[in-house]
Structures are given as C-alpha cells and as structure tokens.
C-alpha cells in the first residue's frame, strides 16, 4: 500500500516522457493526458481513504531508513492538497484541450503540463528539504517553458523577468539549505525538526528561518509578489489557470510545512513577521484588485489576496485557524482554477481583456455570467458555498489569538474580493451590448468543465461537515509536529 | 580556510548582485551565474573544509570529507546549468524577435 504513495508523482512523470515520443499525434496525446489525469485523481482519493482509516503513510525510497534516505510522507494535509490539485489540473487540462490551439500542442504542451504536475505533487509529498528544492525546480522549469511557449513579445518579456526572480530565489533556497545543513547536520524534515528543537531555536536558526521565509514568500507571492501580476498575465488562459491554481499554493505549502514543523520553538519572532507580511499582502492585493480595469490583472491580484489570507491562518497558529488554513487552501485551489477558466472564457467571448470594451454579455452568455456570479460569492465566503467554512475558522482562530486588527483586515479583503469580481460581472454582463466585431465562440466544452468545478465548489461548502473530518486530521498534524516526527522516524 | 572562502563567496555575491541590477540582459545573465557559483561554494564551505580523503572507499583512509554536500552541489550545478541554458536562449530569442537587449526596453504596458 505504501508504494502507492509515489504514484501521484510517477503517473504524470511517465505520461510526460511517453508524450515526448508522440509529438505529431495530437488526438493520442490528448487521450493519454486525460486518462493519466483521471488516474491520478482516483489514486489520490484512494490514498486519502487509506490515510483516513489507518493514519500516516510513509515511503522510504530504496529501503533506507530515515534520516539517511529520502522519505515520502503522505499525511492528510499533503494528500488533500494532492487531490485538490489533481482535480483542478484535470479540469484545466480539459479546458486547455479546447482552447490552447494546435500550434502549441505540437510543441510539447502536454509534456510540460505533466512535468509541472510532477513538480507540484512531488513538492507536496516529499519529506526532505533538498528534495523539495529539486521538485521546486522541476515545477519551475516546466513553468518557464509553459510561460514562454508560443513566443509572443509579451511572453518573452515576462518570462525573462519571471526567470530572473526565480533564479535568484532558488539560489537563496540553496544558500538557506547550506546554512541549515551546517547548523543542524541533516536534511530530512522530521530529523531536522528534532535537531532544531534539541538545539533550541536561537540566534542562527532564527536567521535561517527568516531566510526560508523570504525564499518561500518569493515563490508564493507573500508580500514579495511584485513579479506576479505581470508574469501571470502573459501566457494563454489555460496556462494562467494552471499557475493561478497551483504554483503559489506550492510556496504556501512550503511556508506552512516549514513553520509548523521545523521552526516552531521561537514562534513569537517569525510568526509576528509572517503576520505583518500577511496583512501587507492582503492590503496591497486588495488595492491592486480594485485599481485595475483589465481581467487578467484583477484575477492575479485576487490570487495575492488569498495568499495573504491563508498565511494569516498559519500565523494565528491556533488549532481552529490551522484547520481553517487547510480548508481554505483546498477551496482556493479549486475556486481559483474555476475563476481563471471563467475569466478566460469571458475574454475570449468579448474579444478583449479590457473591462471598458465589454458589456451586456448576459444576453448571449447567461450561463457564463451566472456561474461567474456564484463563484464571486463563493470566493468572498457566502455561507452555503465553499469559501465560508475556511474563512470562518481562520477568523475565529485569529480572534482567539487576540488579533483583532488582522481579522478586520482579513474580512475587509473579502469585501474587496467581492467588489473586484462584481465589478467585472457588472461591466461585462450588465448594461448595453458594446457594438464591436465579436468572435462567435463555441463554449459548450469549457462551460461543461467549469460547471463541473462549480458543482464541486458548491458541494465543498454544503458538505463542509463531512469534509471537516479529513481537514481536522490534517490540522492535527500541523498543530502537533510530534505526530509527523513519530510517523517518519519510527523504530 | 573557511574565512578565506567565505570572503571569496562574499565577493562573488557582491559582483553577482551588482551585475543582476544592471541594464543589459547579458550582464544579468552573467550575474546569475556568479551568484550560483557563490552559492555552490557556500554549500561546500558550510559543511566544513576539514582535511580528509576524497569520499572513495578505496582510499582506506581514517577520515573522509563529507560526501553529502558534494552530491547536493552536483545536483544544483546541473539544475542551474539547465536554467542558464534556457535563459541564454530566451535572451537570444528576445533579442532576435523583439529587439530587446536591455531590460529598460521591457518596460511599459502589457497592451501595446
């Protein structure tokens, strides 16, 4: 059973390699991609069921006992994220089949797509800090390729900026690993956690903790997000959806793992730093989401707001807020995938990404309009939908931790999310139809995909009670790192 | 010995950062390679530069140098080689098709 843990990484990896050899055969490529994505979803659900019943799943690569070998750790938190990410990526795959265009498909689009998934799933599942770096790079290199694939002027410009930022942050990551190895003498995360708490987290370890915070913040778009709005608006809508739904979440996962497992002793210093970064992220993200008048940027700033909100839950650090963080991350992966798919559909229906060039689309695309409206409510956190439970838990946890200002900023950012999305809805769907040459686009396929995701988002909200059993199992590991250490370092 | 190498790493980082902050795309590229050099030396140094045999069991020495950071550096070198190669081709492509050779030229609105 524990060997199955590696399948979410192995399936996309084998698919990606296989697809290299099938370059000309587009139908075959699409078919294999879909089959492998469905398979990943099924496997990850199977793994969740297993972990829910029997607890932690670990896999020692090559049979080397930790800390000497590389361990893959399947706790509930990682597996929930793998499942959400695989569902979102299946939806985005179906969306990209109908929108990405044959030219891109010919140049290994699906290969890069699956390599990106390898990186994402690998980062979620690994239990070794240097292995995490390698999976980060697998993910990033595929994202460079996907970002620049097509080679328009805008893509070339933005890829060079994105590339530079990520080279610098990866270099800092290696430096942080070097310092950590010098201070603790190990790379396995469970063993690191033991060593750090034995040494007591003073002086040097605090500095290393802050260095890791900087590295992961650059990846996740926490406060250091200056690269994000530009880079994420360059590629085609399907790639944008993939980035918005998955890439920043991997950085967030790394922040959460690092600061609930490794650097927990001196939480006062790091957590207050994280808190203020979260507050600044939410405020600046809200300003951006309100200020812009083109769809890609509004959606990108929405990604930034939710990054701040997730991290608020982490930094509040109570049991409630950690549960809420897990719940909100799950919701956010699915909802952001849906948001970018709907955003892409609106852009292709209107033929422009400027709000000023849109209007009155509700007559021709009623389904698209109402789905966008419901999603806006879900993202804000209106009760029957999926955003509510996570936000409620995070805010409650933050209030328990006496963080009144931060909670208010969090609530305020929710209103800004709603305002910015309703602004899009009002401009694009209400009012008079703008007279312009419009491409008549067929939307049946993408709309069906989006409807599937919307049903999931609604079901997550309605079935929050049932889902909570799984979420709190994930939260319990985050709240007490001993569980993680015991599971990895057994015998 | 560590102090000397630490100084060298510091110089590499300084020059690298200076180059990354400059205008030309090619200089930025050189800057990133210098920073990566610095960080690889840092990995080597932080694990200690104690004298010992090379990590080959055939040496039959009393003590060996730490083999782990060498493996980490080897991994990191090939990764940064791949990324640098991609960056160089991207810069070439940007120069050829968009006429960009300095980053100032990449400014401006996304809708032009």
XYZ file of C-alpha atoms in Angstrom:
603
model
C 0.000 0.000 0.000
C 2.713 2.465 0.909
C 4.252 2.100 -2.532
C 1.112 3.706 -3.951
C 2.243 6.942 -2.345
C 4.660 7.565 -5.178
C 2.056 7.095 -7.906
C 0.796 10.706 -7.975
C 4.364 11.609 -8.981
C 5.080 8.586 -11.134
C 1.947 8.711 -13.298
C 2.473 12.253 -14.643
C 6.204 11.587 -14.964
C 5.702 8.510 -17.153
C 2.981 10.295 -19.117
C 5.241 13.260 -19.790
C 8.052 11.020 -21.004
C 5.672 8.980 -23.168
C 4.220 12.110 -24.745
C 7.655 13.222 -25.927
C 7.568 10.339 -28.392
C 4.066 11.087 -29.673
C 4.736 14.555 -30.950
C 2.669 14.548 -34.131
C -0.281 12.550 -32.820
C -2.428 15.177 -31.152
C -5.517 13.045 -30.532
C -3.444 10.344 -28.889
C -1.656 12.969 -26.774
C -4.940 14.420 -25.530
C -6.372 10.995 -24.813
C -3.362 9.819 -22.839
C -3.207 13.087 -20.913
C -6.833 12.841 -19.849
C -6.544 9.176 -18.890
C -3.456 9.815 -16.798
C -5.049 12.814 -15.069
C -8.180 10.824 -14.211
C -5.968 8.037 -12.915
C -4.094 10.481 -10.668
C -7.359 11.778 -9.227
C -8.550 8.243 -8.474
C -5.255 7.210 -6.883
C -5.137 10.281 -4.676
C -8.701 9.688 -3.473
C -7.777 6.079 -2.721
C -4.760 7.291 -0.733
C -6.910 9.703 1.251
C -9.344 6.940 2.160
C -6.438 4.799 3.327
C -4.803 7.546 5.396
C -8.131 8.500 6.922
C -8.576 4.982 8.239
C -5.031 3.981 9.150
C -3.126 7.222 9.616
C 0.160 8.357 8.135
C 1.612 6.741 5.050
C 5.365 6.883 4.603
C 7.588 5.508 1.905
C 11.338 5.098 2.340
C 12.969 5.275 -1.042
C 15.252 2.294 -1.669
C 14.512 0.952 1.800
C 16.962 3.333 3.504
C 15.701 4.230 6.940
C 15.375 7.954 7.635
C 17.264 10.210 8.074
C 19.708 8.544 5.646
C 17.457 8.094 2.651
C 14.756 10.206 1.084
C 11.338 9.765 2.628
C 7.990 10.487 1.069
C 5.479 11.452 3.708
C 1.776 11.134 2.996
C -0.014 12.860 5.803
C -3.570 14.060 5.385
C -2.532 17.646 4.645
C -0.271 16.695 1.740
C -2.752 14.194 0.340
C -5.696 16.590 0.489
C -3.639 19.124 -1.435
C -2.584 16.475 -3.962
C -6.219 15.536 -4.508
C -7.418 19.113 -4.888
C -4.520 19.885 -7.214
C -5.155 16.808 -9.332
C -8.849 17.626 -9.699
C -8.063 21.236 -10.604
C -5.405 20.130 -13.074
C -7.794 17.662 -14.725
C -10.298 20.486 -15.243
C -7.622 22.804 -16.608
C -6.377 20.043 -18.901
C -9.873 19.634 -20.373
C -10.113 23.403 -20.744
C -6.750 23.645 -22.456
C -7.604 20.880 -24.929
C -10.326 23.085 -26.349
C -8.536 26.406 -26.134
C -4.778 26.086 -26.338
C -4.525 25.673 -30.099
C -2.774 23.084 -32.240
C 0.390 25.090 -32.679
C 1.212 24.993 -29.002
C 0.073 21.398 -28.701
C 2.604 20.432 -31.358
C 5.428 21.851 -29.293
C 5.148 19.525 -26.304
C 2.469 21.469 -24.412
C 1.153 18.346 -22.676
C 4.650 17.142 -21.839
C 5.421 20.361 -19.985
C 1.992 20.238 -18.417
C 2.640 16.842 -16.886
C 6.168 17.737 -15.801
C 4.701 20.709 -13.958
C 2.335 18.355 -12.159
C 5.284 16.110 -11.232
C 6.899 19.093 -9.548
C 3.731 20.143 -7.738
C 2.811 16.699 -6.413
C 6.429 15.941 -5.553
C 6.720 19.135 -3.510
C 3.599 18.206 -1.572
C 4.714 14.671 -0.803
C 8.432 14.877 -0.117
C 9.889 14.721 3.378
C 13.354 16.002 2.562
C 14.298 19.631 2.267
C 16.750 19.297 -0.613
C 14.363 17.030 -2.465
C 11.803 19.799 -2.023
C 14.238 22.139 -3.759
C 14.592 19.694 -6.658
C 10.827 19.325 -7.058
C 10.503 23.111 -6.914
C 12.927 23.306 -9.813
C 11.055 20.618 -11.772
C 7.923 22.688 -11.350
C 9.624 25.992 -12.134
C 11.448 24.828 -15.246
C 8.183 23.479 -16.670
C 6.525 26.746 -15.776
C 9.233 28.701 -17.656
C 8.540 26.553 -20.684
C 4.769 26.931 -20.424
C 5.078 30.667 -19.836
C 7.216 31.252 -22.909
C 5.627 28.621 -25.189
C 4.255 30.480 -28.186
C 6.914 33.180 -28.050
C 4.855 36.354 -28.327
C 6.623 39.579 -27.433
C 4.774 39.957 -24.155
C 5.541 36.360 -23.179
C 9.260 36.814 -23.892
C 9.361 39.955 -21.781
C 7.542 38.485 -18.850
C 9.379 35.164 -18.986
C 12.727 36.888 -18.647
C 11.528 38.704 -15.517
C 9.922 35.609 -14.020
C 13.031 33.586 -14.785
C 15.332 36.079 -13.111
C 13.239 36.283 -9.949
C 13.100 32.536 -9.684
C 16.809 32.017 -10.332
C 17.578 34.426 -7.506
C 15.064 32.860 -5.128
C 16.247 29.325 -5.945
C 19.802 30.408 -5.263
C 18.700 31.764 -1.903
C 16.944 28.452 -1.273
C 20.214 26.569 -1.810
C 22.007 29.033 0.466
C 19.350 28.521 3.142
C 19.738 24.745 2.831
C 23.512 25.160 3.167
C 23.160 27.179 6.372
C 20.606 24.771 7.757
C 22.825 21.791 6.988
C 25.715 23.487 8.743
C 23.575 24.268 11.777
C 21.657 21.007 12.093
C 23.621 18.466 10.051
C 20.670 16.777 8.374
C 18.224 17.322 5.532
C 15.307 15.092 6.446
C 12.480 17.319 7.673
C 11.408 15.188 10.616
C 15.003 14.771 11.752
C 15.629 18.493 11.227
C 12.656 19.273 13.420
C 14.091 17.078 16.184
C 17.563 18.583 15.880
C 16.253 22.156 15.856
C 14.177 21.670 18.976
C 17.107 19.950 20.698
C 19.397 22.870 19.901
C 16.776 25.406 20.913
C 15.847 27.860 18.233
C 18.081 30.799 18.982
C 20.311 33.187 17.030
C 21.460 31.425 13.878
C 18.367 29.266 13.491
C 16.162 32.342 13.648
C 18.154 33.901 10.838
C 17.796 30.720 8.800
C 14.064 30.674 9.492
C 13.721 34.200 8.157
C 15.812 33.299 5.103
C 13.447 30.399 4.371
C 10.527 32.747 4.852
C 11.974 35.115 2.244
C 12.607 32.273 -0.219
C 9.131 30.773 0.071
C 7.482 34.200 0.102
C 9.092 34.922 -3.244
C 7.642 31.684 -4.601
C 4.231 32.084 -3.002
C 3.726 35.779 -3.652
C 3.536 36.616 0.040
C 4.365 40.335 0.250
C 7.230 39.811 -2.250
C 4.733 39.471 -5.086
C 5.912 42.296 -7.349
C 6.685 39.817 -10.146
C 3.331 38.056 -10.044
C 0.747 40.357 -11.654
C 2.853 40.873 -14.771
C 4.094 37.320 -15.227
C 0.722 35.688 -14.757
C -0.967 37.878 -17.341
C 1.378 36.933 -20.192
C 0.515 33.285 -21.033
C -2.737 31.947 -22.544
C -5.750 31.489 -20.274
C -5.276 27.772 -19.674
C -1.674 28.195 -18.528
C -2.723 31.156 -16.420
C -5.320 28.976 -14.727
C -2.693 26.339 -14.022
C -0.335 28.914 -12.497
C -3.007 30.702 -10.502
C -4.424 27.490 -9.108
C -1.239 25.579 -8.331
C 2.074 27.460 -8.320
C 1.583 29.863 -5.439
C -0.057 27.059 -3.450
C 3.186 25.096 -3.532
C 5.009 28.058 -1.992
C 2.246 28.353 0.604
C 2.514 24.651 1.364
C 6.262 25.081 1.898
C 5.704 28.040 4.245
C 3.112 26.134 6.233
C 5.262 22.997 6.457
C 8.365 24.918 7.445
C 6.724 26.969 10.157
C 4.591 24.211 11.642
C 7.266 21.522 11.586
C 10.776 22.977 11.599
C 10.804 26.409 13.194
C 8.215 26.148 15.923
C 10.078 26.960 19.104
C 10.611 30.658 18.717
C 7.255 31.310 17.118
C 6.966 34.814 18.581
C 9.549 36.319 16.254
C 8.792 34.520 12.999
C 5.038 34.434 13.402
C 4.722 38.131 14.064
C 6.845 38.767 10.968
C 4.580 36.449 8.977
C 1.507 38.183 10.380
C 2.566 41.598 9.178
C 3.583 40.224 5.806
C 0.126 38.649 5.523
C -1.539 41.930 6.433
C 0.506 43.865 3.885
C -0.215 41.224 1.247
C -3.957 41.450 1.786
C -3.974 45.246 1.769
C -1.752 45.642 -1.310
C -3.565 42.831 -3.104
C -6.915 44.483 -2.411
C -5.636 47.801 -3.728
C -4.483 46.114 -6.924
C -7.709 44.170 -7.401
C -9.757 47.335 -7.031
C -7.488 49.556 -9.104
C -7.166 47.667 -12.380
C -9.622 47.533 -15.221
C -8.435 44.504 -17.121
C -9.444 40.972 -16.262
C -6.018 39.263 -16.036
C -4.719 41.759 -13.502
C -7.861 41.732 -11.384
C -7.680 37.935 -11.185
C -3.955 37.989 -10.414
C -4.439 40.379 -7.528
C -7.174 38.081 -6.263
C -4.571 35.306 -6.114
C -2.396 37.597 -3.997
C -5.230 38.423 -1.574
C -5.915 34.758 -0.946
C -2.212 34.092 -0.332
C -2.319 36.698 2.424
C -5.446 35.184 3.879
C -4.067 31.634 4.012
C -0.921 32.859 5.727
C -2.998 34.803 8.252
C -4.453 31.444 9.304
C -0.977 29.959 9.669
C 0.369 32.860 11.687
C -2.566 32.967 14.084
C -1.446 29.452 14.949
C -4.464 28.223 16.913
C -5.960 24.827 16.178
C -9.052 26.414 14.597
C -7.102 28.655 12.307
C -4.836 25.795 11.168
C -7.886 23.712 10.261
C -9.237 26.769 8.502
C -5.992 27.181 6.581
C -6.213 23.638 5.246
C -9.853 24.082 4.332
C -9.277 27.434 2.680
C -6.303 26.126 0.673
C -8.425 23.277 -0.697
C -11.214 25.669 -1.600
C -8.787 28.115 -3.113
C -7.129 25.592 -5.445
C -10.471 24.624 -6.977
C -12.038 28.073 -6.921
C -9.004 29.798 -8.464
C -8.859 27.214 -11.243
C -12.518 27.923 -11.936
C -12.021 31.684 -11.680
C -9.264 31.696 -14.279
C -11.216 29.373 -16.592
C -14.274 31.644 -16.424
C -12.054 34.712 -16.811
C -10.504 33.163 -19.903
C -13.943 32.408 -21.322
C -15.106 35.979 -20.739
C -12.008 37.301 -22.507
C -12.478 35.013 -25.484
C -16.206 35.817 -25.677
C -15.630 39.563 -25.538
C -12.551 39.515 -27.743
C -10.737 41.861 -25.343
C -9.470 41.701 -21.787
C -10.349 45.317 -21.024
C -13.487 45.885 -18.989
C -14.202 49.066 -20.944
C -14.660 47.037 -24.122
C -17.279 44.724 -22.621
C -20.950 44.951 -21.785
C -24.305 43.236 -21.969
C -22.917 39.749 -22.391
C -25.595 38.243 -20.138
C -27.951 38.040 -23.138
C -25.635 35.879 -25.161
C -23.871 34.012 -22.402
C -26.288 33.755 -19.465
C -24.767 30.553 -18.091
C -21.250 32.011 -18.082
C -22.490 35.148 -16.322
C -24.340 33.409 -13.537
C -21.556 30.945 -12.957
C -19.158 33.844 -12.552
C -21.564 35.486 -10.137
C -21.913 32.385 -7.964
C -18.150 31.937 -7.974
C -17.656 35.538 -6.815
C -19.937 34.775 -3.862
C -18.025 31.555 -3.149
C -14.676 33.369 -3.197
C -15.961 36.015 -0.839
C -17.258 33.328 1.502
C -21.045 33.497 1.402
C -22.323 30.637 3.625
C -23.603 27.771 1.518
C -20.530 27.906 -0.724
C -17.005 26.625 -0.224
C -15.147 29.728 0.904
C -17.210 30.135 4.039
C -16.017 27.344 6.317
C -12.331 28.124 5.827
C -12.758 31.847 6.347
C -14.919 31.310 9.405
C -12.341 29.029 11.026
C -9.433 31.320 10.192
C -11.167 34.424 11.527
C -12.337 32.596 14.631
C -8.812 31.335 15.260
C -7.377 34.794 14.730
C -9.869 36.294 17.175
C -8.976 33.610 19.712
C -5.355 34.647 19.316
C -6.416 38.259 20.003
C -5.594 39.517 16.525
C -8.438 41.946 16.073
C -6.772 44.249 13.538
C -5.600 41.345 11.407
C -9.058 39.769 11.439
C -10.583 43.046 10.342
C -8.053 43.318 7.508
C -8.938 39.741 6.522
C -12.643 40.491 6.490
C -12.056 43.728 4.627
C -10.056 41.898 1.973
C -13.034 39.561 1.479
C -15.167 42.543 0.626
C -12.527 43.760 -1.813
C -12.557 40.329 -3.479
C -16.292 40.587 -3.875
C -16.118 44.193 -5.057
C -13.464 43.493 -7.682
C -15.269 40.453 -9.073
C -18.671 42.113 -9.062
C -17.041 44.985 -10.909
C -16.082 42.506 -13.616
C -19.575 40.979 -13.548
C -21.337 44.322 -13.778
C -19.147 45.687 -16.556
C -19.063 42.554 -18.656
C -22.559 41.182 -18.271
C -24.882 44.091 -17.477
C -25.521 47.263 -19.377
C -25.805 47.679 -23.117
C -24.086 45.447 -25.537
C -20.961 47.038 -26.942
C -21.017 47.263 -30.715
C -17.950 45.505 -31.963
C -16.765 42.641 -34.078
C -17.192 39.649 -31.840
C -15.829 36.215 -32.433
C -18.670 33.707 -32.096
C -17.003 31.182 -29.860
C -18.431 27.813 -29.068
C -18.322 27.304 -25.338
C -20.072 24.024 -24.719
C -16.973 22.052 -23.724
C -15.288 24.642 -21.476
C -18.599 25.564 -19.870
C -19.246 21.930 -19.000
C -15.811 21.733 -17.347
C -16.494 24.944 -15.449
C -19.914 23.680 -14.374
C -18.285 20.524 -13.019
C -15.860 22.592 -10.966
C -18.655 24.856 -9.755
C -20.627 21.836 -8.562
C -17.539 20.713 -6.655
C -17.089 24.169 -5.118
C -20.735 24.186 -4.017
C -20.513 20.614 -2.753
C -17.429 21.510 -0.718
C -19.459 24.187 1.005
C -22.563 22.093 1.571
C -20.611 19.013 2.603
C -18.232 21.006 4.799
C -19.268 18.920 7.794
C -18.228 15.671 6.104
C -15.037 17.157 4.734
C -14.143 18.551 8.125
C -13.242 15.108 9.477
C -10.449 14.941 6.908
C -9.442 18.569 7.316
C -9.106 18.303 11.076
C -6.977 15.189 10.663
C -4.669 17.332 8.532
C -4.836 20.182 11.028
C -3.888 17.908 13.918
C -0.533 17.113 12.277
C 0.089 20.808 11.680
C -0.780 21.640 15.280
C 1.474 18.974 16.805
C 4.618 18.217 14.807
C 5.433 15.253 17.103
C 2.894 13.216 15.137
C 4.842 13.861 11.945
C 8.186 13.114 13.563
C 6.963 9.882 15.150
C 5.485 8.652 11.899
C 8.682 9.285 9.938
C 11.313 8.363 12.497
C 9.595 5.220 13.814
C 11.861 2.400 15.045
C 40.495 28.347 5.406
C 36.747 28.789 5.819
C 37.265 32.526 6.352
C 39.108 32.912 3.063
C 36.455 31.015 1.141
C 33.725 32.967 2.913
C 35.370 36.184 1.710
C 35.541 34.827 -1.829
C 31.851 33.863 -1.671
C 31.036 37.342 -0.405
C 32.853 38.890 -3.352
C 31.062 36.572 -5.783
C 27.704 37.525 -4.314
C 28.505 41.236 -4.406
C 29.627 41.191 -8.008
C 26.689 38.973 -8.925
C 24.134 41.256 -7.322
C 25.763 44.287 -8.939
C 25.532 42.655 -12.358
C 21.931 41.493 -11.842
C 20.962 45.091 -11.081
C 22.477 46.367 -14.341
C 20.662 47.059 -17.590
C 21.924 44.600 -20.174
C 20.300 41.195 -20.350
C 23.689 39.561 -20.905
C 25.166 41.182 -17.798
C 22.206 39.983 -15.756
C 22.834 36.509 -17.058
C 26.482 36.677 -16.027
C 25.371 37.955 -12.644
C 23.120 34.969 -12.048
C 25.905 32.536 -12.924
C 28.243 34.284 -10.467
C 25.643 34.098 -7.709
C 25.164 30.402 -8.413
C 28.919 29.878 -8.196
C 28.868 31.640 -4.868
C 26.086 29.512 -3.508
C 27.763 26.261 -4.589
C 30.959 27.296 -2.823
C 28.805 28.188 0.171
C 27.362 24.673 0.259
C 30.871 23.238 0.192
C 32.167 25.595 2.860
C 29.255 25.338 5.268
C 29.769 21.605 5.622
C 33.326 22.227 6.781
C 36.600 22.117 4.927
C 38.360 19.680 7.216
C 41.121 17.683 5.613
C 40.293 14.095 4.842
C 40.488 11.703 1.968
C 38.188 12.027 -1.018
C 34.979 10.139 -0.388
C 36.097 6.932 -2.118
C 36.152 3.769 -0.010
C 39.150 2.509 -1.971
C 41.254 5.205 -0.297
C 41.180 3.277 3.008
C 41.750 6.493 4.974
C 40.936 7.155 8.629
C 38.618 10.007 7.830
C 36.845 11.204 4.715
C 35.380 14.556 3.740
C 31.599 14.834 3.973
C 30.155 13.310 0.773
C 26.630 14.724 1.147
C 27.255 18.378 0.189
C 29.198 17.235 -2.848
C 26.143 15.347 -4.053
C 23.958 18.378 -3.335
C 26.295 20.648 -5.279
C 26.380 18.246 -8.206
C 22.580 18.272 -8.315
C 22.418 22.020 -8.019
C 25.050 22.502 -10.744
C 23.121 20.566 -13.374
C 19.882 22.307 -12.452
C 21.407 25.750 -12.740
C 23.140 24.690 -15.959
C 19.763 23.785 -17.438
C 18.165 27.006 -16.281
C 21.100 29.127 -17.513
C 20.929 27.452 -20.928
C 17.231 28.259 -21.103
C 17.894 31.842 -20.019
C 20.574 32.326 -22.660
C 18.309 31.038 -25.427
C 15.466 33.161 -24.129
C 17.673 36.252 -24.143
C 18.785 35.409 -27.688
C 15.179 34.927 -28.763
C 14.132 38.189 -27.131
C 16.988 39.947 -28.896
C 16.175 38.432 -32.291
C 12.418 38.725 -32.382
C 11.657 41.613 -30.089
C 14.857 43.610 -30.390
C 15.343 43.639 -26.659
C 18.859 43.746 -25.354
C 18.365 45.719 -22.188
C 15.699 45.400 -19.565
C 14.687 49.036 -19.787
C 13.196 48.130 -23.144
C 10.944 45.582 -21.491
C 9.089 48.243 -19.577
C 5.689 49.582 -20.329
C 2.137 48.399 -20.514
C 1.227 44.880 -21.418
C -1.155 46.080 -24.113
C 0.971 47.535 -26.819
